Amino acid sequence: MNRNDQQAYDRGTSLFSPDGRIYQVEYAREAVSRGAASIGVRTTEGVVLVGQNRMISPLMEAESVEKLHKLDDHLGAASAGHVADARRLVDYARRVAQGDRLRYGETVDVETLAKQVTDLIQENTQTGGTRPFGASLLLGGVDNGGQPRLFATDPSGTPNEWKAVAIGGDQQTIQEYLEEHYAEDLTLDEGVSLALEALAESTDAEDLGPDTVSVTTVAVEGGYRTLSADEIESRLAELDTADE
Amino acid sequence: MNRNDQQAYDRGTSLFSPDGRIYQVEYAREAVSRGAASIGVRTTEGVVLVGQNRMISPLMEAESVEKLHKLDDHLGAASAGHVADARRLVDYARRVAQGDRLRYGETVDVETLAKQVTDLIQENTQTGGTRPFGASLLLGGVDNGGQPRLFATDPSGTPNEWKAVAIGGDQQTIQEYLEEHYAEDLTLDEGVSLALEALAESTDAEDLGPDTVSVTTVAVEGGYRTLSADEIESRLAELDTADE
Amino acid sequence: MNRNDQQAYDRGTSLFSPDGRIYQVEYAREAVSRGAASIGVRTTEGVVLVGQNRMISPLMEAESVEKLHKLDDHLGAASAGHVADARRLVDYARRVAQGDRLRYGETVDVETLAKQVTDLIQENTQTGGTRPFGASLLLGGVDNGGQPRLFATDPSGTPNEWKAVAIGGDQQTIQEYLEEHYAEDLTLDEGVSLALEALAESTDAEDLGPDTVSVTTVAVEGGYRTLSADEIESRLAELDTADE
Amino acid sequence: MNRNDQQAYDRGTSLFSPDGRIYQVEYAREAVSRGAASIGVRTTEGVVLVGQNRMISPLMEAESVEKLHKLDDHLGAASAGHVADARRLVDYARRVAQGDRLRYGETVDVETLAKQVTDLIQENTQTGGTRPFGASLLLGGVDNGGQPRLFATDPSGTPNEWKAVAIGGDQQTIQEYLEEHYAEDLTLDEGVSLALEALAESTDAEDLGPDTVSVTTVAVEGGYRTLSADEIESRLAELDTADE
Amino acid sequence: MNRNDQQAYDRGTSLFSPDGRIYQVEYAREAVSRGAASIGVRTTEGVVLVGQNRMISPLMEAESVEKLHKLDDHLGAASAGHVADARRLVDYARRVAQGDRLRYGETVDVETLAKQVTDLIQENTQTGGTRPFGASLLLGGVDNGGQPRLFATDPSGTPNEWKAVAIGGDQQTIQEYLEEHYAEDLTLDEGVSLALEALAESTDAEDLGPDTVSVTTVAVEGGYRTLSADEIESRLAELDTADE
Amino acid sequence: MNRNDQQAYDRGTSLFSPDGRIYQVEYAREAVSRGAASIGVRTTEGVVLVGQNRMISPLMEAESVEKLHKLDDHLGAASAGHVADARRLVDYARRVAQGDRLRYGETVDVETLAKQVTDLIQENTQTGGTRPFGASLLLGGVDNGGQPRLFATDPSGTPNEWKAVAIGGDQQTIQEYLEEHYAEDLTLDEGVSLALEALAESTDAEDLGPDTVSVTTVAVEGGYRTLSADEIESRLAELDTADE
Amino acid sequence: MNRNDQQAYDRGTSLFSPDGRIYQVEYAREAVSRGAASIGVRTTEGVVLVGQNRMISPLMEAESVEKLHKLDDHLGAASAGHVADARRLVDYARRVAQGDRLRYGETVDVETLAKQVTDLIQENTQTGGTRPFGASLLLGGVDNGGQPRLFATDPSGTPNEWKAVAIGGDQQTIQEYLEEHYAEDLTLDEGVSLALEALAESTDAEDLGPDTVSVTTVAVEGGYRTLSADEIESRLAELDTADE
C-alpha cells in the first residue's frame, strides 16, 4: 500500500485499512521504539527488571527519569515509550494492585494485572476520540503461590508472558542476545548479569552507569529490591572484565 | 468499483457503499485472515477446538499466545484475528456464561451465547465512533441436553452453526480439507485427527509442535479438557506416519 | 446527477441530495437486494413465508442461516439483506411481540408490530452517527380477530401491507410472477405452491432443496408451523412435475 | 450561486449559505415534491382531505399506502413526501392530540396542533446531527368552537392556514386550479368535488380510482368520515361527466 | 478577502475569520433581509409595530403569515427573516414574559426581555452544532413605569433600543425615511402614519392592503391593540391622498 | 508561515500551529480591534472609564450601545469588540460580583474578578466545539481597602493590571498617547481629561459628543458615577480650547 | 517527513504520526519557547525561582505579568509559555496544595504535586476535543522532611526533577550556563546569583531590572519569600560589577 493510500486510513483508531491493519496502533509502536530500552528476565528465584534512562542534562535527577516502579511488595513494572503515557499506565497498574490488596487482602497475580492493564489499552484502540497509548510495560512479580512471572504489554492491548524480553529502543538487538544466552535455571544474580550484558550489546560502555541504568529484582525471597548505585557500578564493571 | 470510489465509503462503520457494502466490516475480515488459523470439529462425542499459535520468540511462553479458552465446564472458545480484539470478545463470552450460571444455576447454551456475542459485534458495525471487532470466535460446547454444538462468529456479527469450520489464516485451504474428509459419525478422537490433518494441509510439518498447536476437547462425557504437550506431540507424530 | 455530485451527498443519513433523495437509504436497499430472496403470500387460511438460504459450505448447519423466525404462536418473520442487521430487527420484533403478550395477555397485531419495527428503522435514517439497517422483513401472522395479515418493511422505514410480496435478490422477477398468478381465494396449500413456483422462476431447480429453501405457514387454524425437510422435498418435486 | 459554491453550504442543517439560505431545508422541499399530491379544502361545513396513493404493485393493499389519517374525532391529517418521515410526523401529531384529550378532556385545536408539529420540524433544521423532515402535512379539523380549520406544515417548520391548498407532486398545477375555482361558501360536498377536480387536472382519468384516491371529510356535524370505495368511484365518475 | 479564503471560515458558528468576522452570523443577517419588512416607531403615547405580509397565494389566511404577536397586555413583537426561526424566538419571548408575570405578578420590562432573547441568540453563535437564528425581532411595549420602549434584536445577539427602526427586506430605504421624518413628540396616531408612509417608500401602493399589512399599537393607555382591516384600509387610503 | 499553511491550523481553538500559535485567539483579537475604543485610567482618587459608541443611526438610543456598565457600587466595566460577546462577559462579571456580595457581604476585589472572567475566556480557547470570545473588558474599581485598581482582559484569557490602557479600535495610537502623558499623581478629574485627550488623538473632534462618548468614574469617595451629557459636552469643549 | 506529510498528522492530540510523534505536543513546546524564561535552582538551603517578565507597555503593572506564584508557605511555582494556559495550571497546582493542607493538615510534597499537575496535562494530550497546555511550570519547595526539591513539567505531561533548570525562551543558552556553573553545595544566596547570571547570559543588561525580573526563594528556614525591587536592583548591580 503506498503512502497516499495509507494516509486514507491512518488517522483514527476506529478505522481498519483495506488490508486489515490499524495504523494508529502501529504508529504507537513506533513511539515505543523511540524511547530507551527496558529489559525483563525471569529466573528461578525471581524476576529482574532493568531500565535504561536517557539523561537530557547532567542537572537532571536520575530518579526522575526512572522507568522502574514498585507496584507492591512482590510486583514491579518497567516502561518504554512516550513517558507521559507510560506514567499513566503505571499509575493504573498500581491502583489495580492496591485495590486488590485492599479488597482481598492479597496482591493481584501478575497475569490478572497484565490483563487489566491491556483491557484499558485495547479500549483506547477501538473507541474514537482518543489515541492509543504510546507506551509498553513489563510487569514482573511473584504470584501468591511463589511463582515468578513476567508479562509485557504492547500498544494494541495484547498481554504476553515471557521468560526474557526487551521493549523500547534497540529491542531487536537486545532480544536476540537474550534468546541466545537465556537459560531456564538462571539464578537471580545471573539474571541481572544477563540483562546488563544484553543492554551492553546495544549501548556503548561509557554510556552505561548508575545514572543511566536502573536494576530492580522482585525475588521470591525478599520481594522488590532496587540495586544501589554502587551495586550497579560494580556489576557494570564486571561486564567490562568479562568482555575482555 | 475502483479504488478512488471505494475510498469514498470505506472510512466509517456507519456508511453503505453505493453497491450496498460496508467496507470497514470487510476490512475487519482481512484482519481475521491475517492471524493464525483456528479449527472446530463437531463429533458425536463432543466438540474439538484446535488453535495455531504464532510464537514470535522462543522466549515467549506458549500459553500466553493461547487461542483456546475455557468459558465453563462444557464450553470453550477458539479465536482468530487481531489478538487484543479477540481477548475482549472472549472475556465478554465468559462473562455471559458465568452470569447465566450465577442467575439460572446452569450454563448458557451454545447458540444463545453465540447470539449474545454477535449482538455486541453487530452494534460495533452500525454505531459510529468505533470500529468493528477484527476477530472471529469459534464457540464449542455441550448443551444442557447433552448435544454437542459448534458456532462461528464473524466481524459482521453473524452467528453460524457448523459441523466443522476454520477461521483465520489459510481458512480456505483448511475448510476445503474439512469438507472433503468430514463424516457425521466421527468419534472425538477422530475429530482431533481430522482437525490436525486439516491444519497440516496449510502448514509445514516442522512448524507444528506442542508450542504452536493447542488442542481442546469439550466432551459430553468429561467436559473441557486440554491436551498435554505430550499428547499433542504424539498426535502430530501419528499424522506424519499416516502421511507416508 | 453524476457520480461526483452524488458523492457529495451520499455519506450521511442526515443529508438530503439536491433532488430530495437520501442516498444512504438507497444504498441500504442495494444491501437488501444482495441477499437471497424471501417471499410472503397471504391466503384465506393464513400466511405463507418462504425463505431461500445460501449455504456457503456443506458443513454449515442449514438452520443457522435460516431466515424464517417464529415471533409468537401466530406471528412469523422472514428477512432479506445484511444478515447481522436482519437478526437485530427480528430480535426487536420478537421483543415487541413478547412484551405485548406479557403486558396485555395477547399478541400484538401484525400492523402494529410492523409500525413499531419501522419506527426503529426510520430513526436510523434521520439521526446522525449511525447507518440505516441494510435489511427488510416480512411480518406475517394472524390477528386476534382471525384475520391473516402480511407486511413488508424497507430500509427507509415504511411498512406496507401486501397480498403477496418478495424481498431480497431477484425481487423483481419473483414479484412479477406473484402478480400474474396470485388469486384472492388461495388456500394455504396453494399459497405454498405459489411461493415455491415464484421462487423457482429465479432459481435453477438443482439449487432448490430442503437445505436451501425454508417454508413456514402461519395459519388461522394451527398457528406457526415449519414444513419438514421431507415436506419441502415433496413440494419441490411437485413443482418439477407441474413444470413439465 | 453556482453548483460548486452551493455544495460548500448544502451539507448541514446548521449552515446558512452566503445568501442566507438553508439548502438542506430546500432539498427537503424537493423530497416533498417527489411524492404524490394531497389536497385540503375548507368549507363552511367542514374540511375535505384528499390523498393520492401510488400503488407500486397491484398486490399491495391500498390502505397501507394511505396518506389520510384520523387523529381524533374531529381532526385529520394528510401527508406528502418521504413516507417514513411523514409517518413519524403523523404519529407525533396523534400523540399530541391524544395527550391533550387525556389531560384536558377535549381535543387540541387545529392551530395549536400545527404549531406543535412545526416546532418539532424547526428543531430538526437548526440542531446539527440530524436532517430535516422530508415531508409536509395538512392538518384539518373542527375546533371546539365548531370552526373548520385547515393548516399546512412545510420542511422549514412554518405552519400556514389555508382555505384550500395542495402539497406534494404537481402542487403548482393543483394549487392554481384551487385558486381559480375556490369559493368561500362551498358545502362539504362541493369541497369534495373541487378537490377531486383539482386532482384530475394533474392526473390522467384512468389513473384515478378508489385504490389511488382517498377522500376524508372532517365535518362540523359528523366528524371524521372516510368515503367508501363506491362513493369515490361514483364521485370520480361524476367528474368525467362534468368534464364532457 | 476573496471567495475561496472566505469559504475557509464561513462554515461554523465557532470560527472567526482572520479579519475577526463570524461569517455564519453575517449570512444569517442575509436571511433576515430576504424576508418582508417590519417597522417599529416609538411615540409619546406608546409603540407602533407594522408588519408586511407576503401572501404566496390568495387562498392563504392572512393571519397565518402574521408577523405581529401579542406577548402580554403591554408587550408586542414584530419579526423579520426566516419564518420558522422567528416563530421560535417569539415563542421564547412569550414564555419569558409569561414566566415573569407568574413569578413576580407583573410583566417583564422591555429591555430585560430584549436581553434575555439576545442571550439565547448569542449562545447559538458561539456554541458549535447549531446555526444562528436567521431572524430579527422588534420588541415594543410599555414598561411598568409607563414608559414606551422599542428594542430590536439581530442575529449576532445584540439588543439595541430605537426611536424608530426597520428590520427585514428594504431595511435601508425604510430606515432612511424614518430618520428623515421622525419627531420626538409624535402621537400614537402620527406614529402609525409615519410607519405606513415609510413602508410605502419601498412598496408599490397596489401591494399594500389589509391582507399584506398589519398594524398594532401598544399604548400607555389601552395596551396591545390590533388595527382592523377597515382601519388599515382607511389609513392606507389617507396615505394615497397625502401623496398627491 | 504562508496563507495556505496558516489555514491548516486556524480553524479550531483546540489546535496549535507548528510555531506554537493559536490562530483563532489571534483572529478574536482582530474582532476586538474592529470595535470602537474603550479607555481606562487609574488615578489616586479612583478609576476613569471612557467608552466610544458607534451610532449606526440617529434614531438609535445612545444608551443601548453603551459600553460602560456598573457592576456594583465600586466596580465598573468597559468593553470593546464583538458586542454580543462583550455583553455575555459583562453579564458574567456582574453575576460574579453580585454572588460575592450575597455570599460574603462585600464586593469581590477587582483582581479576583478579572481572574474569574479570564478563567471563562481561557476555557473557550482550549475546549473544542466553541469559539473564543471576540471581546475584551476593562474592569475598574476600588478594592475594599480603598485602593483603585484597573485590569484588562484579552481574548486569550490573560488578565493584566494597568495604570492606563486602551482596548479596541485605534488601540495603538491611544495607548501611545497615554504612555506619553500619564502621571502617577493624577486626580480623578485629570484622569478624565487624559482619557478624553487620548481618545481625541484617534477621532475627529466633530465625531466626539455626548452621544458617542461615555465617561464613568469609580471613585474612592463616591463610587460609580456616570457623567451627564452636559458634563461630557463641557469636558470635550475644554479639550478644543486646550488644543488651540 | 516533509511538510505535507506532517500536516496529515498534526491536527489532533489524538493522533500519532507514522514515526510515533504527537505533533500537537511538539507545537505546544514551541508555544513554551515563545514566552520569556523562568529559572529554578536547588540549593542546600532551599529553592530559588527566577522569572523574566515581558512588559508590553510602561503603563502595565509589573506584578500582573508576574510569573512566580506562591502556592503555600513552602511551595512556589514559576511558569513559561502561553500565559493564560500557565495561569490555569498554577491555579490547579494551588488547589491541589490547599486541598491537601485542608484534608491532611500538611502541605503536599513537591513530587506528588508535580505528578498531579502532569496527570492533568497528559489527559489533554490524549483525549480529543481539546488542545495540550502550551505552558510549562517549575515547582519548587521544601518537603515536610526539610528537603528542597525542584520539578519541571512539560507539555507532554512528564514531570522531571532537577538541580537547576530553565524553561521558556532562550532555554538552551541558560541551561548550558547552569550546567557549567552549578555546584551541589550552593547556598541560597549563591543560588540567586547563579540564576541571575544565567539569565544575564541571554538578555542584555539594560533589559534586566526590578520590573522585568522577579526572584523568589523557598527556604528550609523562612519559607516563601519574594525579593524586593531594591534587593533585585542591588543583585543585578553586583552582576555587572562581577562581569567587569
PDB file of C-alpha atoms in Angstrom, chain G residues 92-156:
ATOM      1  CA  TYR G  92      -4.755  23.853  39.555  1.00  0.00           C
ATOM      2  CA  ALA G  93      -1.484  23.388  41.458  1.00  0.00           C
ATOM      3  CA  ARG G  94      -2.640  25.796  44.160  1.00  0.00           C
ATOM      4  CA  ARG G  95      -5.949  23.995  44.540  1.00  0.00           C
ATOM      5  CA  VAL G  96      -4.120  20.672  44.921  1.00  0.00           C
ATOM      6  CA  ALA G  97      -1.776  22.159  47.556  1.00  0.00           C
ATOM      7  CA  GLN G  98      -4.572  23.773  49.517  1.00  0.00           C
ATOM      8  CA  GLY G  99      -6.780  20.713  49.257  1.00  0.00           C
ATOM      9  CA  ASP G 100      -4.056  18.594  50.792  1.00  0.00           C
ATOM     10  CA  ARG G 101      -3.450  21.038  53.592  1.00  0.00           C
ATOM     11  CA  LEU G 102      -7.156  21.021  54.325  1.00  0.00           C
ATOM     12  CA  ARG G 103      -7.505  17.265  54.248  1.00  0.00           C
ATOM     13  CA  TYR G 104      -4.232  16.168  55.825  1.00  0.00           C
ATOM     14  CA  GLY G 105      -3.143  19.232  57.802  1.00  0.00           C
ATOM     15  CA  GLU G 106       0.145  19.450  55.923  1.00  0.00           C
ATOM     16  CA  THR G 107       1.305  20.502  52.501  1.00  0.00           C
ATOM     17  CA  VAL G 108       1.573  18.123  49.589  1.00  0.00           C
ATOM     18  CA  ASP G 109       5.177  17.202  48.844  1.00  0.00           C
ATOM     19  CA  VAL G 110       6.657  18.676  45.683  1.00  0.00           C
ATOM     20  CA  GLU G 111       6.933  15.431  43.756  1.00  0.00           C
ATOM     21  CA  THR G 112       3.321  14.439  44.365  1.00  0.00           C
ATOM     22  CA  LEU G 113       2.193  17.878  43.299  1.00  0.00           C
ATOM     23  CA  ALA G 114       4.267  17.680  40.111  1.00  0.00           C
ATOM     24  CA  LYS G 115       2.679  14.334  39.305  1.00  0.00           C
ATOM     25  CA  GLN G 116      -0.861  15.564  39.821  1.00  0.00           C
ATOM     26  CA  VAL G 117      -0.241  18.570  37.589  1.00  0.00           C
ATOM     27  CA  THR G 118       1.275  16.416  34.847  1.00  0.00           C
ATOM     28  CA  ASP G 119      -1.655  13.984  35.074  1.00  0.00           C
ATOM     29  CA  LEU G 120      -3.925  16.857  34.049  1.00  0.00           C
ATOM     30  CA  ILE G 121      -1.512  17.862  31.279  1.00  0.00           C
ATOM     31  CA  GLN G 122      -1.243  14.309  29.916  1.00  0.00           C
ATOM     32  CA  GLU G 123      -5.019  13.879  29.699  1.00  0.00           C
ATOM     33  CA  ASN G 124      -5.155  16.937  27.446  1.00  0.00           C
ATOM     34  CA  THR G 125      -2.706  15.232  25.077  1.00  0.00           C
ATOM     35  CA  GLN G 126      -4.687  12.010  24.676  1.00  0.00           C
ATOM     36  CA  THR G 127      -8.362  12.837  24.776  1.00  0.00           C
ATOM     37  CA  GLY G 128      -9.788  14.517  21.658  1.00  0.00           C
ATOM     38  CA  GLY G 129     -11.679  17.802  21.625  1.00  0.00           C
ATOM     39  CA  THR G 130      -9.063  19.808  23.454  1.00  0.00           C
ATOM     40  CA  ARG G 131      -5.519  21.032  22.865  1.00  0.00           C
ATOM     41  CA  PRO G 132      -2.434  20.474  25.027  1.00  0.00           C
ATOM     42  CA  PHE G 133      -1.428  23.113  27.545  1.00  0.00           C
ATOM     43  CA  GLY G 134       1.062  25.499  25.889  1.00  0.00           C
ATOM     44  CA  ALA G 135       2.865  26.126  29.157  1.00  0.00           C
ATOM     45  CA  SER G 136       5.488  24.596  31.462  1.00  0.00           C
ATOM     46  CA  LEU G 137       5.824  25.024  35.217  1.00  0.00           C
ATOM     47  CA  LEU G 138       8.682  24.918  37.657  1.00  0.00           C
ATOM     48  CA  LEU G 139       7.512  23.663  41.031  1.00  0.00           C
ATOM     49  CA  GLY G 140       9.955  24.374  43.845  1.00  0.00           C
ATOM     50  CA  GLY G 141       9.603  23.875  47.567  1.00  0.00           C
ATOM     51  CA  VAL G 142      10.672  22.249  50.764  1.00  0.00           C
ATOM     52  CA  ASP G 143       9.178  18.889  51.642  1.00  0.00           C
ATOM     53  CA  ASN G 144       7.851  18.146  55.101  1.00  0.00           C
ATOM     54  CA  GLY G 145      11.122  16.402  55.835  1.00  0.00           C
ATOM     55  CA  GLY G 146      13.021  19.635  55.168  1.00  0.00           C
ATOM     56  CA  GLN G 147      14.340  18.585  51.758  1.00  0.00           C
ATOM     57  CA  PRO G 148      14.478  21.211  48.974  1.00  0.00           C
ATOM     58  CA  ARG G 149      13.009  19.855  45.726  1.00  0.00           C
ATOM     59  CA  LEU G 150      12.660  21.312  42.221  1.00  0.00           C
ATOM     60  CA  PHE G 151      10.484  19.838  39.438  1.00  0.00           C
ATOM     61  CA  ALA G 152       9.671  20.940  35.898  1.00  0.00           C
ATOM     62  CA  THR G 153       6.606  19.932  33.878  1.00  0.00           C
ATOM     63  CA  ASP G 154       6.433  19.927  30.079  1.00  0.00           C
ATOM     64  CA  PRO G 155       3.535  19.943  27.571  1.00  0.00           C
ATOM     65  CA  SER G 156       3.609  16.145  27.150  1.00  0.00           C
TER      66      SER G 156
END
